[in-house]
Short mmCIF file of C-alpha atoms and ligand atoms in Angstrom, two decimals:
data_model
loop_
_atom_site.label_atom_id
_atom_site.label_comp_id
_atom_site.label_asym_id
_atom_site.label_seq_id
_atom_site.Cartn_x
_atom_site.Cartn_y
_atom_site.Cartn_z
CA MET A 1 0.00 0.00 0.00
CA PRO A 2 1.71 3.27 -1.08
CA ALA A 3 2.08 5.87 1.65
CA PRO A 4 -0.03 9.02 1.41
CA GLU A 5 1.64 11.74 -0.67
CA ILE A 6 3.03 14.44 1.62
CA ILE A 7 2.71 18.02 0.36
CA LEU A 8 5.25 20.45 1.82
CA THR A 9 5.05 24.24 2.09
CA ALA A 10 8.06 26.41 1.22
CA SER A 11 9.18 26.74 4.82
CA GLU A 12 8.75 23.01 5.46
CA MET A 13 10.77 22.32 2.31
CA ARG A 14 13.52 24.64 3.45
CA ARG A 15 13.67 22.81 6.78
CA ALA A 16 13.84 19.46 5.00
CA ASP A 17 16.63 20.89 2.86
CA ALA A 18 18.51 22.13 5.89
CA ALA A 19 18.06 18.85 7.76
CA THR A 20 19.48 16.94 4.80
CA ILE A 21 22.45 19.30 4.60
CA ALA A 22 22.96 19.06 8.36
CA ALA A 23 22.95 15.27 8.00
CA GLY A 24 25.94 15.54 5.66
CA THR A 25 24.72 16.21 2.13
CA PRO A 26 26.28 19.43 0.81
CA GLY A 27 23.69 21.87 -0.51
CA ILE A 28 25.52 22.01 -3.83
CA ASP A 29 24.88 18.27 -4.23
CA LEU A 30 21.17 18.87 -3.81
CA MET A 31 21.37 21.64 -6.39
CA ARG A 32 23.35 19.46 -8.79
CA ARG A 33 20.77 16.69 -8.49
CA ALA A 34 18.00 19.23 -9.00
CA GLY A 35 19.72 20.62 -12.08
CA ARG A 36 20.32 17.14 -13.41
CA ALA A 37 16.64 16.28 -13.05
CA VAL A 38 15.78 19.43 -15.01
CA ALA A 39 18.26 18.51 -17.75
CA GLU A 40 16.76 15.01 -17.97
CA ALA A 41 13.30 16.52 -18.34
CA VAL A 42 14.56 18.71 -21.19
CA GLN A 43 16.06 15.66 -22.89
CA ALA A 44 12.66 14.00 -22.73
CA MET A 45 10.99 17.07 -24.21
CA SER A 46 13.43 18.21 -26.89
CA PRO A 47 15.96 16.46 -29.17
CA LYS A 48 19.70 17.03 -28.78
CA GLY A 49 20.91 20.01 -30.76
CA SER A 50 17.77 22.03 -30.12
CA ARG A 51 18.05 25.53 -28.76
CA ILE A 52 17.39 25.77 -25.06
CA ALA A 53 17.02 29.14 -23.29
CA VAL A 54 17.57 28.95 -19.53
CA VAL A 55 16.26 31.97 -17.64
CA SER A 56 17.85 32.10 -14.18
CA GLY A 57 16.91 34.24 -11.21
CA PRO A 58 19.07 35.61 -8.40
CA GLY A 59 18.58 32.75 -5.96
CA GLN A 60 18.89 28.99 -5.67
CA ASN A 61 16.16 28.40 -8.25
CA GLY A 62 18.48 30.23 -10.63
CA GLY A 63 21.28 28.00 -9.38
CA ASP A 64 19.32 24.95 -10.50
CA GLY A 65 19.11 26.65 -13.89
CA PHE A 66 22.88 27.10 -14.09
CA VAL A 67 23.44 23.41 -13.35
CA ALA A 68 20.88 22.36 -15.96
CA ALA A 69 22.34 24.72 -18.57
CA THR A 70 25.86 23.35 -18.03
CA LEU A 71 24.71 19.73 -18.32
CA LEU A 72 22.62 20.41 -21.43
CA ALA A 73 25.50 22.18 -23.17
CA GLU A 74 27.73 19.16 -22.41
CA GLN A 75 25.07 16.93 -23.92
CA GLY A 76 25.05 18.79 -27.24
CA TYR A 77 22.16 21.21 -26.81
CA ARG A 78 22.56 24.77 -28.03
CA VAL A 79 22.08 26.52 -24.70
CA SER A 80 21.82 30.22 -23.98
CA LEU A 81 21.50 31.48 -20.43
CA PHE A 82 19.79 34.70 -19.38
CA LEU A 83 20.22 36.00 -15.84
CA LEU A 84 17.95 38.35 -13.91
CA GLY A 85 20.40 40.58 -12.09
CA SER A 86 24.16 40.20 -12.18
CA ARG A 87 26.40 37.19 -11.60
CA LYS A 88 28.21 38.91 -8.77
CA ARG A 89 24.91 39.25 -6.92
CA LEU A 90 24.40 35.48 -6.84
CA THR A 91 24.23 33.89 -3.41
CA GLY A 92 24.64 30.51 -1.77
CA ASP A 93 25.13 27.39 -3.83
CA ALA A 94 24.14 29.34 -6.95
CA ILE A 95 27.63 30.91 -6.91
CA GLU A 96 29.21 27.45 -7.17
CA ALA A 97 26.66 26.37 -9.76
CA ALA A 98 27.38 29.41 -11.92
CA LYS A 99 31.10 28.58 -11.92
CA GLY A 100 30.27 25.54 -14.01
CA TRP A 101 28.74 27.65 -16.75
CA ALA A 102 31.35 28.64 -19.30
CA GLY A 103 29.01 30.27 -21.80
CA LYS A 104 27.93 33.88 -22.02
CA ILE A 105 25.28 35.25 -19.76
CA GLY A 106 22.61 37.35 -21.41
CA SER A 107 20.02 39.62 -19.90
CA VAL A 108 16.40 38.51 -19.55
CA ASP A 109 15.27 41.18 -22.02
CA ASP A 110 17.61 39.81 -24.68
CA ALA A 111 15.82 39.19 -27.98
CA ALA A 112 17.66 35.87 -28.36
CA LEU A 113 15.09 34.39 -26.02
CA ASP A 114 12.65 34.21 -28.94
CA GLU A 115 14.95 31.92 -30.91
CA ALA A 116 14.73 29.12 -28.36
CA ASP A 117 12.91 25.87 -29.06
CA LEU A 118 12.29 25.34 -25.35
CA ILE A 119 12.59 27.63 -22.33
CA VAL A 120 13.68 26.58 -18.82
CA ASP A 121 12.13 28.84 -16.18
CA ALA A 122 14.61 29.01 -13.31
CA LEU A 123 13.67 32.52 -12.24
CA PHE A 124 11.94 31.96 -8.91
CA GLY A 125 10.89 28.98 -6.86
CA THR A 126 9.91 28.75 -3.23
CA GLY A 127 11.69 31.99 -2.39
CA LEU A 128 9.16 34.26 -4.07
CA THR A 129 8.17 36.79 -1.43
CA ARG A 130 6.18 39.46 -3.27
CA ASP A 131 4.45 40.27 -6.55
CA LEU A 132 6.74 40.38 -9.56
CA GLU A 133 7.59 43.83 -10.86
CA GLY A 134 10.10 45.52 -13.12
CA MET A 135 12.59 43.26 -14.83
CA ALA A 136 11.29 40.19 -13.00
CA ARG A 137 7.83 40.81 -14.42
CA LEU A 138 9.25 41.59 -17.83
CA ALA A 139 11.17 38.31 -17.82
CA VAL A 140 7.98 36.37 -17.19
CA ASP A 141 6.05 38.28 -19.85
CA ARG A 142 8.91 37.67 -22.30
CA MET A 143 8.97 33.94 -21.62
CA ASN A 144 5.20 33.63 -21.97
CA GLY A 145 5.29 35.92 -25.02
CA THR A 146 7.57 33.62 -26.99
CA GLY A 147 4.80 31.06 -27.27
CA LYS A 148 7.48 28.39 -26.84
CA PRO A 149 7.07 25.45 -24.40
CA ILE A 150 8.31 26.30 -20.92
CA LEU A 151 9.69 23.85 -18.38
CA ALA A 152 9.40 25.30 -14.86
CA VAL A 153 12.08 24.57 -12.26
CA ASP A 154 10.42 23.61 -8.96
CA LEU A 155 7.34 25.72 -9.75
CA PRO A 156 6.30 28.32 -12.33
CA SER A 157 7.87 31.69 -11.51
CA GLY A 158 5.30 34.11 -10.17
CA ILE A 159 3.20 31.40 -8.52
CA ASP A 160 3.08 31.47 -4.72
CA SER A 161 4.29 28.03 -3.60
CA ASP A 162 1.92 27.84 -0.60
CA THR A 163 -1.29 29.36 -1.95
CA GLY A 164 -1.12 28.62 -5.68
CA GLU A 165 -2.00 32.26 -6.37
CA VAL A 166 -0.44 34.34 -9.14
CA ARG A 167 1.82 37.03 -7.67
CA GLY A 168 1.28 39.68 -10.33
CA VAL A 169 2.18 37.55 -13.31
CA ALA A 170 3.29 33.94 -13.67
CA VAL A 171 4.95 31.63 -16.14
CA LYS A 172 2.56 29.32 -17.99
CA ALA A 173 4.53 26.07 -18.04
CA VAL A 174 3.76 22.88 -19.96
CA ARG A 175 5.77 20.91 -17.44
CA THR A 176 7.32 21.37 -14.00
CA VAL A 177 10.13 19.49 -12.31
CA THR A 178 9.82 19.88 -8.55
CA PHE A 179 12.10 18.44 -5.89
CA ALA A 180 11.47 15.92 -3.09
CA ALA A 181 7.76 16.71 -2.73
CA ARG A 182 5.00 18.63 -4.46
CA LYS A 183 4.05 21.98 -2.91
CA PRO A 184 0.46 23.24 -2.41
CA CYS A 185 0.73 25.33 -5.60
CA HIS A 186 1.01 22.19 -7.70
CA LEU A 187 -2.47 21.09 -6.55
CA LEU A 188 -4.33 24.34 -5.79
CA LEU A 189 -5.74 26.49 -8.57
CA PRO A 190 -4.59 28.46 -10.45
CA GLY A 191 -1.07 27.20 -9.64
CA ARG A 192 -2.01 23.69 -10.80
CA ALA A 193 -3.01 25.05 -14.20
CA TYR A 194 0.20 27.10 -14.53
CA SER A 195 2.40 24.11 -13.62
CA GLY A 196 1.39 21.78 -16.42
CA ALA A 197 2.46 18.18 -15.88
CA VAL A 198 4.38 17.97 -12.60
CA GLU A 199 7.11 15.45 -11.90
CA VAL A 200 8.76 15.03 -8.50
CA ALA A 201 12.52 14.47 -8.70
CA ASP A 202 14.29 12.60 -5.92
CA ILE A 203 17.29 14.70 -4.98
CA GLY A 204 18.28 12.66 -1.95
CA ILE A 205 15.96 14.03 0.70
CA LEU A 206 14.70 11.04 2.66
CA ARG A 207 11.00 10.32 3.14
CA GLU A 208 11.47 10.30 6.90
CA THR A 209 12.90 13.80 6.62
CA LEU A 210 9.83 14.87 4.66
CA GLU A 211 7.58 13.20 7.24
CA ALA A 212 9.44 14.93 10.07
CA GLU A 213 8.92 18.34 8.48
CA SER A 214 5.37 17.66 7.26
CA GLY A 215 2.64 19.93 8.60
CA GLY A 216 -0.02 17.28 7.96
CA LEU A 217 -0.94 18.29 4.40
CA PHE A 218 -1.54 15.51 1.88
CA ALA A 219 -2.70 14.99 -1.68
CA ASN A 220 -6.15 13.39 -1.44
CA GLY A 221 -6.14 9.87 -2.83
CA PRO A 222 -6.89 6.26 -1.85
CA ALA A 223 -3.54 5.96 -0.05
CA LEU A 224 -4.92 8.35 2.56
CA TRP A 225 -8.10 6.42 3.45
CA ARG A 226 -8.41 3.11 1.54
CA HIS A 227 -7.42 1.28 4.74
CA ALA A 228 -10.52 2.72 6.42
CA LEU A 229 -13.00 1.66 3.75
CA PRO A 230 -15.48 -0.95 5.04
CA LYS A 231 -15.05 -4.39 3.51
CA PRO A 232 -18.30 -6.22 4.27
CA GLY A 233 -17.59 -9.70 5.52
CA LEU A 234 -19.82 -12.73 5.08
CA SER A 235 -21.32 -12.14 8.50
CA SER A 236 -21.96 -8.45 8.09
CA HIS A 237 -25.55 -7.45 8.64
CA LYS A 238 -27.31 -4.39 7.26
CA TYR A 239 -27.63 -2.98 10.76
CA GLU A 240 -23.87 -3.20 11.19
CA ARG A 241 -23.45 -0.97 8.18
CA GLY A 242 -25.29 1.87 9.79
CA HIS A 243 -28.49 3.74 9.12
CA THR A 244 -28.31 7.10 7.36
CA LEU A 245 -31.10 9.63 7.76
CA VAL A 246 -31.53 12.37 5.17
CA ALA A 247 -33.87 15.30 5.83
CA SER A 248 -36.04 16.26 2.85
CA GLY A 249 -37.23 19.67 1.79
CA GLY A 250 -40.89 20.55 1.13
CA ALA A 251 -43.16 19.12 -1.57
CA THR A 252 -41.45 20.92 -4.46
CA ARG A 253 -37.90 20.48 -3.15
CA THR A 254 -37.47 16.77 -2.47
CA GLY A 255 -34.95 15.73 -5.15
CA ALA A 256 -31.88 16.80 -3.17
CA ALA A 257 -32.67 14.47 -0.28
CA ARG A 258 -33.30 11.54 -2.62
CA LEU A 259 -30.00 12.16 -4.40
CA ALA A 260 -28.17 12.16 -1.07
CA ALA A 261 -30.09 9.13 0.14
CA ARG A 262 -29.35 7.10 -2.99
CA ALA A 263 -25.66 7.98 -2.73
CA ALA A 264 -25.55 6.87 0.91
CA LEU A 265 -27.11 3.54 -0.07
CA ARG A 266 -24.74 3.06 -3.00
CA ILE A 267 -21.64 3.77 -0.88
CA GLY A 268 -22.74 1.04 1.49
CA SER A 269 -24.89 2.42 4.30
CA GLY A 270 -26.87 -0.61 5.51
CA LEU A 271 -30.13 1.31 5.62
CA VAL A 272 -31.14 4.76 4.48
CA THR A 273 -34.27 6.71 5.39
CA VAL A 274 -35.58 10.01 4.07
CA ALA A 275 -37.16 12.10 6.81
CA SER A 276 -39.91 13.94 4.96
CA PRO A 277 -42.19 16.81 5.96
CA PRO A 278 -45.85 15.65 5.90
CA GLU A 279 -46.69 17.59 2.74
CA ALA A 280 -43.90 15.84 0.80
CA LEU A 281 -44.57 12.26 1.94
CA GLY A 282 -46.55 11.45 -1.19
CA VAL A 283 -43.94 12.86 -3.53
CA ASN A 284 -41.14 10.98 -1.79
CA ALA A 285 -43.09 7.75 -1.39
CA ALA A 286 -43.77 7.67 -5.11
CA GLN A 287 -40.04 7.77 -5.90
CA LEU A 288 -38.38 5.68 -3.20
CA THR A 289 -37.82 1.94 -3.17
CA ALA A 290 -34.79 0.65 -1.22
CA VAL A 291 -34.57 4.01 0.55
CA MET A 292 -37.13 4.10 3.37
CA LEU A 293 -39.39 7.00 4.32
CA ARG A 294 -40.46 8.53 7.64
CA GLY A 295 -42.70 11.50 8.32
CA CYS A 296 -40.77 14.25 10.09
CA ASP A 297 -42.42 17.49 11.05
CA GLY A 298 -39.64 19.97 11.79
CA PRO A 299 -37.21 19.86 14.72
CA GLU A 300 -39.65 18.09 17.04
CA GLY A 301 -40.21 15.40 14.43
CA LEU A 302 -36.47 14.94 14.02
CA HIS A 303 -36.01 14.77 17.78
CA ALA A 304 -38.61 11.99 17.92
CA ILE A 305 -36.94 9.97 15.16
CA LEU A 306 -33.53 10.30 16.77
CA GLN A 307 -34.76 8.58 19.90
CA ASP A 308 -33.85 5.49 17.87
CA PRO A 309 -30.06 5.21 18.28
CA ARG A 310 -29.73 3.15 15.12
CA PHE A 311 -29.87 6.32 13.03
CA ASN A 312 -26.15 6.93 13.31
CA ALA A 313 -25.50 9.35 10.43
CA LEU A 314 -27.48 12.37 9.26
CA VAL A 315 -27.53 14.68 6.26
CA LEU A 316 -29.08 18.09 6.91
CA GLY A 317 -29.20 20.98 4.56
CA PRO A 318 -30.07 20.30 0.96
CA ALA A 319 -33.32 22.15 0.20
CA LEU A 320 -34.30 22.50 3.88
CA GLY A 321 -34.79 26.23 3.54
CA VAL A 322 -32.82 29.10 5.07
CA HIS A 323 -34.52 29.88 8.36
CA ALA A 324 -34.63 29.32 12.11
CA ALA A 325 -36.32 25.93 11.79
CA THR A 326 -33.31 24.65 9.89
CA ARG A 327 -31.03 25.96 12.62
CA ALA A 328 -33.23 24.18 15.15
CA MET A 329 -32.90 20.93 13.14
CA VAL A 330 -29.12 21.31 13.29
CA SER A 331 -29.29 21.86 17.01
CA VAL A 332 -31.39 18.71 17.50
CA ALA A 333 -28.89 16.71 15.43
CA VAL A 334 -25.91 18.08 17.34
CA HIS A 335 -27.47 17.23 20.69
CA ALA A 336 -28.26 13.74 19.45
CA ARG A 337 -24.49 13.29 18.91
CA ARG A 338 -24.81 11.40 15.64
CA SER A 339 -22.40 11.64 12.71
CA LEU A 340 -23.51 14.66 10.75
CA VAL A 341 -23.06 16.23 7.32
CA LEU A 342 -24.20 19.85 7.04
CA ASP A 343 -24.54 21.41 3.62
CA ALA A 344 -26.29 24.19 1.71
CA ASP A 345 -29.21 25.66 3.70
CA ALA A 346 -28.00 24.16 6.97
CA LEU A 347 -24.88 26.29 6.54
CA THR A 348 -26.48 29.38 5.02
CA SER A 349 -29.04 29.46 7.83
CA PHE A 350 -26.12 30.34 10.09
CA GLU A 351 -25.00 33.23 7.90
CA GLY A 352 -23.46 35.77 10.24
CA LEU A 353 -24.19 33.42 13.16
CA ALA A 354 -21.03 31.32 12.94
CA SER A 355 -20.40 32.07 16.60
CA GLU A 356 -23.28 29.69 17.34
CA LEU A 357 -21.17 26.98 15.69
CA HIS A 358 -18.02 27.74 17.69
CA GLY A 359 -16.84 24.40 19.05
CA ALA A 360 -20.30 23.04 18.33
CA PHE A 361 -19.20 19.82 16.67
CA ARG A 362 -16.62 18.44 19.05
CA HIS A 363 -18.89 15.70 20.35
CA ALA A 364 -19.72 13.73 17.19
CA PRO A 365 -18.05 13.27 13.78
CA THR A 366 -19.25 16.18 11.65
CA VAL A 367 -18.43 17.34 8.12
CA LEU A 368 -19.38 20.76 6.75
CA THR A 369 -19.43 20.88 2.94
CA PRO A 370 -19.65 24.54 1.86
CA HIS A 371 -18.74 25.87 -1.55
CA GLY A 372 -16.82 29.15 -1.59
CA GLY A 373 -19.88 31.39 -1.43
CA GLU A 374 -21.47 29.50 1.45
CA PHE A 375 -18.13 29.53 3.29
CA ASN A 376 -17.74 33.29 2.93
CA ARG A 377 -21.32 33.92 4.01
CA LEU A 378 -21.10 31.53 6.97
CA PHE A 379 -17.91 33.08 8.34
CA LYS A 380 -18.79 36.68 7.49
CA GLY A 381 -17.41 38.82 10.29
CA HIS A 382 -14.61 36.37 11.02
CA PRO A 383 -11.58 37.87 9.23
CA ASP A 384 -9.32 35.46 11.11
CA ILE A 385 -10.97 32.70 9.07
CA LEU A 386 -11.68 34.52 5.80
CA ASP A 387 -8.53 36.62 5.37
CA PRO A 388 -5.70 34.08 4.90
CA GLU A 389 -4.46 33.98 1.30
CA SER A 390 -4.22 30.22 1.44
CA LYS A 391 -7.39 28.18 0.89
CA ILE A 392 -5.77 25.50 3.06
CA GLU A 393 -5.28 27.93 5.92
CA ARG A 394 -8.85 29.25 5.66
CA THR A 395 -10.26 25.73 5.72
CA ARG A 396 -8.03 24.66 8.62
CA ARG A 397 -9.11 27.68 10.66
CA ALA A 398 -12.79 26.98 10.01
CA ALA A 399 -12.27 23.39 11.13
CA ALA A 400 -10.47 24.45 14.29
CA TYR A 401 -13.15 27.04 15.04
CA THR A 402 -16.17 24.76 14.60
CA GLY A 403 -14.65 21.45 15.69
CA ALA A 404 -15.93 19.89 12.45
CA VAL A 405 -14.10 18.59 9.41
CA VAL A 406 -14.56 21.26 6.74
CA LEU A 407 -14.65 20.35 3.05
CA LEU A 408 -14.34 23.58 1.07
CA LYS A 409 -15.54 22.67 -2.40
CA GLY A 410 -14.04 23.75 -5.69
CA ALA A 411 -12.08 22.28 -8.60
CA ASP A 412 -9.40 22.14 -5.89
CA THR A 413 -11.49 20.97 -2.95
CA VAL A 414 -9.67 21.25 0.38
CA ILE A 415 -10.55 19.03 3.35
CA ALA A 416 -9.30 20.02 6.83
CA ALA A 417 -9.75 18.45 10.24
CA PRO A 418 -9.76 20.31 13.59
CA ASP A 419 -6.46 18.56 14.45
CA GLY A 420 -4.71 20.29 11.52
CA ARG A 421 -4.63 17.44 9.01
CA ALA A 422 -5.62 18.59 5.54
CA ALA A 423 -5.86 17.21 2.03
CA ILE A 424 -6.21 18.74 -1.41
CA ASN A 425 -8.41 16.93 -3.91
CA GLU A 426 -7.26 17.17 -7.52
CA ASN A 427 -9.33 14.62 -9.46
CA GLY A 428 -12.31 16.93 -9.79
CA THR A 429 -13.85 17.31 -13.21
CA PRO A 430 -15.85 20.18 -14.75
CA TYR A 431 -18.67 17.68 -15.36
CA LEU A 432 -19.40 17.78 -11.61
CA ALA A 433 -20.67 21.33 -11.91
CA THR A 434 -24.25 20.17 -12.30
CA ALA A 435 -27.33 20.58 -10.09
CA GLY A 436 -27.48 18.04 -7.31
CA SER A 437 -23.81 17.15 -7.40
CA GLY A 438 -23.29 18.53 -3.89
CA ASP A 439 -26.32 16.64 -2.56
CA THR A 440 -24.79 13.41 -3.80
CA LEU A 441 -21.48 14.24 -2.13
CA CYS A 442 -23.26 14.70 1.21
CA GLY A 443 -24.80 11.26 0.89
CA LEU A 444 -21.47 9.64 0.09
CA ILE A 445 -19.81 11.18 3.13
CA ALA A 446 -22.70 10.38 5.50
CA GLY A 447 -22.96 6.83 4.13
CA LEU A 448 -19.27 6.29 4.87
CA MET A 449 -19.60 7.67 8.39
CA ALA A 450 -22.67 5.43 8.89
CA GLN A 451 -20.25 2.52 8.31
CA GLY A 452 -17.83 3.81 10.87
CA LEU A 453 -15.34 5.93 8.91
CA PRO A 454 -14.04 8.86 10.94
CA ALA A 455 -15.11 12.25 9.62
CA PHE A 456 -11.80 13.23 7.95
CA GLU A 457 -11.38 9.92 6.11
CA ALA A 458 -15.07 9.91 5.15
CA ALA A 459 -14.82 13.43 3.73
CA CYS A 460 -11.61 12.67 1.82
CA ALA A 461 -12.90 9.37 0.47
CA GLY A 462 -16.29 10.88 -0.37
CA ALA A 463 -14.70 13.77 -2.26
CA TRP A 464 -12.40 11.48 -4.24
CA ILE A 465 -15.05 8.85 -5.06
CA HIS A 466 -17.51 11.60 -6.05
CA ALA A 467 -14.99 13.14 -8.44
CA GLU A 468 -13.88 9.77 -9.79
CA ALA A 469 -17.49 8.81 -10.51
CA GLY A 470 -17.96 12.07 -12.37
CA ALA A 471 -14.75 11.66 -14.35
CA GLN A 472 -15.56 8.05 -15.28
CA PHE A 473 -19.04 8.99 -16.49
CA GLY A 474 -17.82 12.04 -18.39
CA PRO A 475 -19.84 14.18 -20.82
CA GLY A 476 -23.59 14.33 -20.28
CA LEU A 477 -23.23 13.64 -16.56
CA ILE A 478 -26.22 14.58 -14.44
CA SER A 479 -26.37 14.07 -10.71
CA GLU A 480 -28.60 11.02 -10.96
CA ASP A 481 -25.69 9.28 -12.71
CA LEU A 482 -23.19 9.84 -9.91
CA ALA A 483 -24.53 7.36 -7.35
CA GLU A 484 -24.99 4.77 -10.11
CA GLN A 485 -21.31 5.13 -11.06
CA VAL A 486 -20.12 4.49 -7.50
CA PRO A 487 -20.11 0.67 -7.79
CA ALA A 488 -17.57 0.86 -10.62
CA VAL A 489 -15.36 3.15 -8.56
CA LEU A 490 -15.67 0.90 -5.50
CA ARG A 491 -14.78 -2.19 -7.55
CA GLU A 492 -11.52 -0.51 -8.48
CA LEU A 493 -10.83 0.58 -4.91
CA LEU A 494 -11.68 -2.71 -3.25
CA ARG A 495 -9.91 -4.92 -5.80
N1 LIG B 501 15.14 20.80 -1.46
C1 LIG B 501 14.83 21.65 -2.39
O1 LIG B 501 13.64 21.90 -2.68
C2 LIG B 501 15.90 22.38 -3.11
C3 LIG B 501 15.57 23.59 -3.69
N2 LIG B 501 16.44 24.28 -4.39
C4 LIG B 501 16.01 25.41 -5.18
O2 LIG B 501 16.01 26.53 -4.31
C5 LIG B 501 14.84 27.30 -4.60
C6 LIG B 501 14.60 28.26 -3.46
O3 LIG B 501 15.69 29.15 -3.52
P1 LIG B 501 15.65 30.61 -2.85
O4 LIG B 501 16.96 31.23 -3.09
O5 LIG B 501 15.16 30.44 -1.46
O6 LIG B 501 14.51 31.41 -3.58
P2 LIG B 501 14.24 31.63 -5.11
O7 LIG B 501 15.39 31.14 -5.94
O8 LIG B 501 12.91 31.10 -5.40
O9 LIG B 501 14.17 33.26 -5.19
C7 LIG B 501 15.33 33.94 -5.42
C8 LIG B 501 15.37 35.24 -4.67
O10 LIG B 501 14.57 36.17 -5.38
C9 LIG B 501 14.25 37.25 -4.50
N3 LIG B 501 12.86 37.53 -4.73
C10 LIG B 501 11.78 36.99 -4.14
N4 LIG B 501 10.64 37.49 -4.64
C11 LIG B 501 11.03 38.39 -5.59
C12 LIG B 501 10.32 39.24 -6.46
N5 LIG B 501 8.98 39.28 -6.45
N6 LIG B 501 11.01 40.04 -7.30
C13 LIG B 501 12.38 40.00 -7.31
N7 LIG B 501 13.13 39.19 -6.49
C14 LIG B 501 12.43 38.41 -5.65
C15 LIG B 501 14.50 36.75 -3.10
O11 LIG B 501 15.62 37.41 -2.60
C16 LIG B 501 14.81 35.26 -3.30
O12 LIG B 501 15.76 34.80 -2.40
C17 LIG B 501 13.83 26.27 -4.82
O13 LIG B 501 12.69 26.76 -5.47
C18 LIG B 501 14.60 25.25 -5.66
O14 LIG B 501 14.52 25.56 -7.01
C19 LIG B 501 17.83 23.88 -4.39
O15 LIG B 501 18.50 24.31 -5.49
C20 LIG B 501 17.93 22.38 -4.38
C21 LIG B 501 17.24 21.82 -3.19
K1 K B 502 10.79 28.54 -11.52
#
């Protein structure tokens, strides 16, 4: 079973670097290995003899560029090197790396850049500290302006390694060679889009060093939670696989609950019941078969149903309406201490009232599944949660504040637990942007918690399976298809 992929921030990477150097590996060796990996990537992209333009910056990223340029020239490529700033301003290992380069050093505004067949972007890496301006900005615009393929060293220059945001302007790379571990910018948007295909080069930093410096951020994938997936044994009984309860909206808004309910059943919840307001019983009854149905008249009705401890996972939110009654339903569910997924109206009903959710979910596994707009509305008036540049940081703070796992949806969905663990999901597909997709996700997560998965693993697995189902189905996807695609995804996972 492969280990979960650790994602390191710039500062964590620097510490891993330093620890490796302290353990006896000279920094210049790391740089030489980095440069070699870049040269090998160029060889795979462009035939010997082609014209390679290496654009180096003033720091160690630039140093990697010097090493790559020297190796490529030795291997018969026609290499020209352009430096931002002057050689005498180089620092650290880049000084040593530059000694190996015997060719001329041009300036980044040199027209020769346009003659290249392929450009190596070694301008900035994890040391970017502010928006690009002046010559630095011009260099990026020049590289992008050539229309030639760009290979980024470590990450595309102008992208913030930890947030994935564009700092003024950024290189649009077709490929990136990063070192030791991917950084958040390789998974978060727009950084993911600017990076192109990303390969991770081993430059001799040990996995245990990466683990030691890790801040608990992972790429979301089966390696993170496959171990926790339920594997029904011969003796397993439907009651052992939990009972998910999904609250339905009124007579004209019942589809969301049925989508969530069907998804919970498909992901393996032993039983699933829709709790329906009296006026929607007929509508729901006419469209439910394996999913069961109970009348539920508001918070009191929910309280009555939850006297039965077998209902061990709940979905509240989709189409419930934005009002006090929905808040009261949430309160009943919280006091019943059942696993809980809150989405849509159950979140928006607390708009500006997030303080009522402070520490509210510490007593039972809970997952909040807002999209960006719901998140910003829910935590309005909490700049400590909304202000951080990094989507990971915002999600982590919301999780710590509420005590729930928070899944902040997007093409780069971030999942964070109150204990600081976080994961970035990258298998999302544009096809998922269809009505009811979020309802289905709620059902998947609740159905997994009904079977005993902890909230963080359930949210990560739910997000990944949801996206995988969408990607497998492809064009023409509507939400009704998602739950029906889950068996195919599970077959792969449980093989
Ligand atoms: N283990 C590893 O990952 C290794 C990484 N290496 C490479 O080192 C860079 C990080 O190097 P660093 O010198 O810290 O930063 P940069 O080269 O990214 O930046 C250079 C320098 O630029 C200045 N600067 C920052 N922002 C701006 C700006 N907006 N405008 C102008 N100048 C700016 C600042 O002074 C920076 O120090 C990493 O990405 C890897 O490529 C090692 O080579 C091998 C091991
Ligand atoms: K770069």
